[in-house]
PDB file of C-alpha atoms in Angstrom:
ATOM      1  CA  MET A  20     -11.687  54.014 -42.683  1.00 91.00           C
ATOM      2  CA  LYS A  21     -14.000  52.928 -39.850  1.00 96.00           C
ATOM      3  CA  LYS A  22     -14.446  49.204 -39.311  1.00 97.00           C
ATOM      4  CA  ALA A  23     -17.816  47.509 -39.083  1.00 98.00           C
ATOM      5  CA  VAL A  24     -19.506  44.161 -38.655  1.00 98.00           C
ATOM      6  CA  ALA A  25     -22.537  43.271 -40.775  1.00 98.00           C
ATOM      7  CA  TYR A  26     -25.436  41.251 -39.380  1.00 96.00           C
ATOM      8  CA  PHE A  27     -28.132  39.701 -41.561  1.00 95.00           C
ATOM      9  CA  ARG A  28     -31.216  37.838 -40.380  1.00 91.00           C
ATOM     10  CA  VAL A  29     -34.195  36.131 -41.938  1.00 87.00           C
ATOM     11  CA  SER A  30     -36.965  34.408 -40.019  1.00 82.00           C
ATOM     12  CA  THR A  31     -37.440  31.142 -41.897  1.00 69.00           C
ATOM     13  CA  ASP A  32     -35.352  28.369 -43.403  1.00 55.00           C
ATOM     14  CA  ARG A  33     -37.153  28.926 -46.703  1.00 55.00           C
ATOM     15  CA  GLN A  34     -36.070  32.569 -46.790  1.00 54.00           C
ATOM     16  CA  GLY A  35     -32.523  31.576 -45.872  1.00 46.00           C
ATOM     17  CA  LYS A  36     -32.220  28.856 -48.498  1.00 49.00           C
ATOM     18  CA  SER A  37     -33.841  30.899 -51.242  1.00 44.00           C
ATOM     19  CA  GLY A  38     -31.805  34.010 -50.480  1.00 46.00           C
ATOM     20  CA  LEU A  39     -35.027  35.999 -50.195  1.00 48.00           C
ATOM     21  CA  GLY A  40     -34.232  38.965 -48.053  1.00 81.00           C
ATOM     22  CA  LEU A  41     -30.591  38.101 -47.493  1.00 89.00           C
ATOM     23  CA  GLU A  42     -29.442  39.423 -50.854  1.00 89.00           C
ATOM     24  CA  ALA A  43     -31.287  42.700 -50.352  1.00 90.00           C
ATOM     25  CA  GLN A  44     -29.904  43.097 -46.828  1.00 93.00           C
ATOM     26  CA  HIS A  45     -26.385  42.337 -48.031  1.00 95.00           C
ATOM     27  CA  GLU A  46     -26.588  44.883 -50.824  1.00 95.00           C
ATOM     28  CA  ALA A  47     -28.112  47.588 -48.594  1.00 95.00           C
ATOM     29  CA  VAL A  48     -25.474  47.167 -45.885  1.00 97.00           C
ATOM     30  CA  HIS A  49     -22.532  47.108 -48.279  1.00 97.00           C
ATOM     31  CA  VAL A  50     -23.705  50.102 -50.317  1.00 97.00           C
ATOM     32  CA  PHE A  51     -24.301  52.062 -47.099  1.00 97.00           C
ATOM     33  CA  ALA A  52     -20.907  51.059 -45.677  1.00 97.00           C
ATOM     34  CA  GLN A  53     -19.114  52.108 -48.838  1.00 97.00           C
ATOM     35  CA  HIS A  54     -20.862  55.492 -48.967  1.00 96.00           C
ATOM     36  CA  GLN A  55     -20.326  56.175 -45.268  1.00 96.00           C
ATOM     37  CA  GLY A  56     -16.665  55.176 -45.126  1.00 97.00           C
ATOM     38  CA  TYR A  57     -16.983  51.844 -43.316  1.00 97.00           C
ATOM     39  CA  GLN A  58     -15.000  48.724 -44.079  1.00 98.00           C
ATOM     40  CA  VAL A  59     -17.042  45.602 -43.308  1.00 98.00           C
ATOM     41  CA  THR A  60     -14.529  43.214 -41.782  1.00 98.00           C
ATOM     42  CA  ALA A  61     -16.907  40.441 -40.706  1.00 98.00           C
ATOM     43  CA  GLU A  62     -20.396  39.221 -41.557  1.00 98.00           C
ATOM     44  CA  PHE A  63     -22.818  37.135 -39.521  1.00 97.00           C
ATOM     45  CA  THR A  64     -26.009  35.593 -40.887  1.00 95.00           C
ATOM     46  CA  GLU A  65     -28.779  33.987 -38.905  1.00 92.00           C
ATOM     47  CA  ILE A  66     -32.030  32.219 -39.686  1.00 87.00           C
ATOM     48  CA  GLU A  67     -34.087  32.862 -36.586  1.00 79.00           C
ATOM     49  CA  SER A  68     -37.171  34.690 -35.424  1.00 72.00           C
ATOM     50  CA  GLY A  69     -36.584  38.296 -34.406  1.00 65.00           C
ATOM     51  CA  LYS A  70     -38.701  37.652 -31.329  1.00 68.00           C
ATOM     52  CA  LYS A  71     -36.089  35.269 -29.929  1.00 71.00           C
ATOM     53  CA  ASN A  72     -33.309  36.836 -27.889  1.00 71.00           C
ATOM     54  CA  GLU A  73     -31.014  33.815 -28.046  1.00 81.00           C
ATOM     55  CA  ARG A  74     -29.268  34.208 -31.365  1.00 87.00           C
ATOM     56  CA  PRO A  75     -25.712  32.862 -31.409  1.00 93.00           C
ATOM     57  CA  GLN A  76     -24.603  34.673 -34.565  1.00 94.00           C
ATOM     58  CA  LEU A  77     -25.830  38.025 -33.270  1.00 91.00           C
ATOM     59  CA  MET A  78     -24.043  37.424 -29.975  1.00 92.00           C
ATOM     60  CA  LYS A  79     -20.808  36.663 -31.847  1.00 96.00           C
ATOM     61  CA  ALA A  80     -21.229  39.837 -33.901  1.00 96.00           C
ATOM     62  CA  LEU A  81     -21.856  41.950 -30.799  1.00 94.00           C
ATOM     63  CA  LEU A  82     -18.887  40.448 -28.961  1.00 95.00           C
ATOM     64  CA  LEU A  83     -16.612  41.208 -31.904  1.00 97.00           C
ATOM     65  CA  CYS A  84     -17.938  44.774 -32.073  1.00 97.00           C
ATOM     66  CA  LYS A  85     -17.337  45.271 -28.372  1.00 95.00           C
ATOM     67  CA  LYS A  86     -13.823  43.783 -28.419  1.00 96.00           C
ATOM     68  CA  GLN A  87     -12.701  45.640 -31.534  1.00 96.00           C
ATOM     69  CA  LYS A  88     -14.752  48.825 -30.958  1.00 96.00           C
ATOM     70  CA  MET A  89     -16.477  48.372 -34.294  1.00 97.00           C
ATOM     71  CA  THR A  90     -19.943  49.377 -35.427  1.00 96.00           C
ATOM     72  CA  LEU A  91     -22.656  46.816 -36.104  1.00 96.00           C
ATOM     73  CA  ILE A  92     -24.493  47.583 -39.343  1.00 97.00           C
ATOM     74  CA  ILE A  93     -27.895  46.080 -40.119  1.00 95.00           C
ATOM     75  CA  ALA A  94     -30.229  46.680 -43.040  1.00 94.00           C
ATOM     76  CA  LYS A  95     -33.294  47.424 -40.875  1.00 90.00           C
ATOM     77  CA  LEU A  96     -33.872  47.672 -37.146  1.00 87.00           C
ATOM     78  CA  ASP A  97     -36.331  44.773 -37.257  1.00 82.00           C
ATOM     79  CA  ARG A  98     -33.506  42.523 -38.531  1.00 83.00           C
ATOM     80  CA  LEU A  99     -31.786  43.138 -35.207  1.00 81.00           C
ATOM     81  CA  GLY A 100     -34.832  42.297 -33.151  1.00 76.00           C
ATOM     82  CA  ARG A 101     -38.547  42.641 -32.605  1.00 75.00           C
ATOM     83  CA  ASN A 102     -38.351  43.128 -28.871  1.00 81.00           C
ATOM     84  CA  VAL A 103     -38.174  46.590 -27.281  1.00 85.00           C
ATOM     85  CA  ALA A 104     -36.389  45.326 -24.166  1.00 86.00           C
ATOM     86  CA  PHE A 105     -33.753  43.562 -26.275  1.00 83.00           C
ATOM     87  CA  ILE A 106     -33.064  46.717 -28.307  1.00 86.00           C
ATOM     88  CA  ALA A 107     -32.982  48.846 -25.137  1.00 87.00           C
ATOM     89  CA  ASN A 108     -30.469  46.457 -23.535  1.00 85.00           C
ATOM     90  CA  LEU A 109     -28.338  46.610 -26.655  1.00 84.00           C
ATOM     91  CA  MET A 110     -28.381  50.400 -26.521  1.00 87.00           C
ATOM     92  CA  GLU A 111     -27.278  50.226 -22.867  1.00 88.00           C
ATOM     93  CA  SER A 112     -24.411  47.867 -23.764  1.00 86.00           C
ATOM     94  CA  LYS A 113     -22.713  50.713 -25.626  1.00 84.00           C
ATOM     95  CA  VAL A 114     -22.227  48.687 -28.801  1.00 91.00           C
ATOM     96  CA  GLU A 115     -22.695  51.189 -31.593  1.00 92.00           C
ATOM     97  CA  PHE A 116     -25.134  50.004 -34.220  1.00 92.00           C
ATOM     98  CA  LEU A 117     -26.631  51.562 -37.319  1.00 93.00           C
ATOM     99  CA  ALA A 118     -29.705  50.573 -39.261  1.00 93.00           C
ATOM    100  CA  VAL A 119     -29.311  51.415 -42.930  1.00 94.00           C
ATOM    101  CA  ASP A 120     -32.986  52.312 -43.304  1.00 91.00           C
ATOM    102  CA  ASN A 121     -32.692  54.970 -40.558  1.00 90.00           C
ATOM    103  CA  PRO A 122     -29.004  55.686 -39.859  1.00 87.00           C
ATOM    104  CA  HIS A 123     -29.559  59.035 -38.138  1.00 89.00           C
ATOM    105  CA  ALA A 124     -32.178  57.813 -35.668  1.00 86.00           C
ATOM    106  CA  ASN A 125     -31.633  59.155 -32.173  1.00 85.00           C
ATOM    107  CA  PRO A 126     -32.251  56.931 -29.103  1.00 83.00           C
ATOM    108  CA  LEU A 127     -35.904  57.998 -28.796  1.00 87.00           C
ATOM    109  CA  MET A 128     -36.548  57.155 -32.456  1.00 86.00           C
ATOM    110  CA  VAL A 129     -34.813  53.782 -32.066  1.00 85.00           C
ATOM    111  CA  HIS A 130     -37.100  52.967 -29.124  1.00 83.00           C
ATOM    112  CA  LEU A 131     -40.177  53.950 -31.128  1.00 88.00           C
ATOM    113  CA  LEU A 132     -39.086  51.951 -34.164  1.00 84.00           C
ATOM    114  CA  ALA A 133     -38.386  48.955 -31.920  1.00 83.00           C
ATOM    115  CA  ALA A 134     -41.880  49.244 -30.459  1.00 85.00           C
ATOM    116  CA  PHE A 135     -43.407  49.268 -33.935  1.00 83.00           C
ATOM    117  CA  ALA A 136     -41.270  46.278 -34.954  1.00 79.00           C
ATOM    118  CA  GLU A 137     -42.407  44.361 -31.869  1.00 76.00           C
ATOM    119  CA  HIS A 138     -46.051  45.248 -32.532  1.00 77.00           C
TER     120      HIS A 138
END
């Protein structure tokens, strides 16, 4: 079984405290992981704007993925970030990541989706 790290993000304290969005992300990631043969070994949750690049929980998740050669799984690309340059740098870092809403997206599609998320 392949190992993975889950990352969840909401933009506001209200969303984080209410569970709005987090529950849906959690369910989507875990259902996807189960169906695709991934074992989620760690989870990181953050309440922060997707436009900000300084997100400590995401950095911890990425470091763990890099060290352990695991895949980062997110519910949607816009949960990872809303900045094309940030997504492009992540792609260059060679950390494998999958967005549940578009798991078969090639690099060009990821760039386009990131542009739409930023817009």
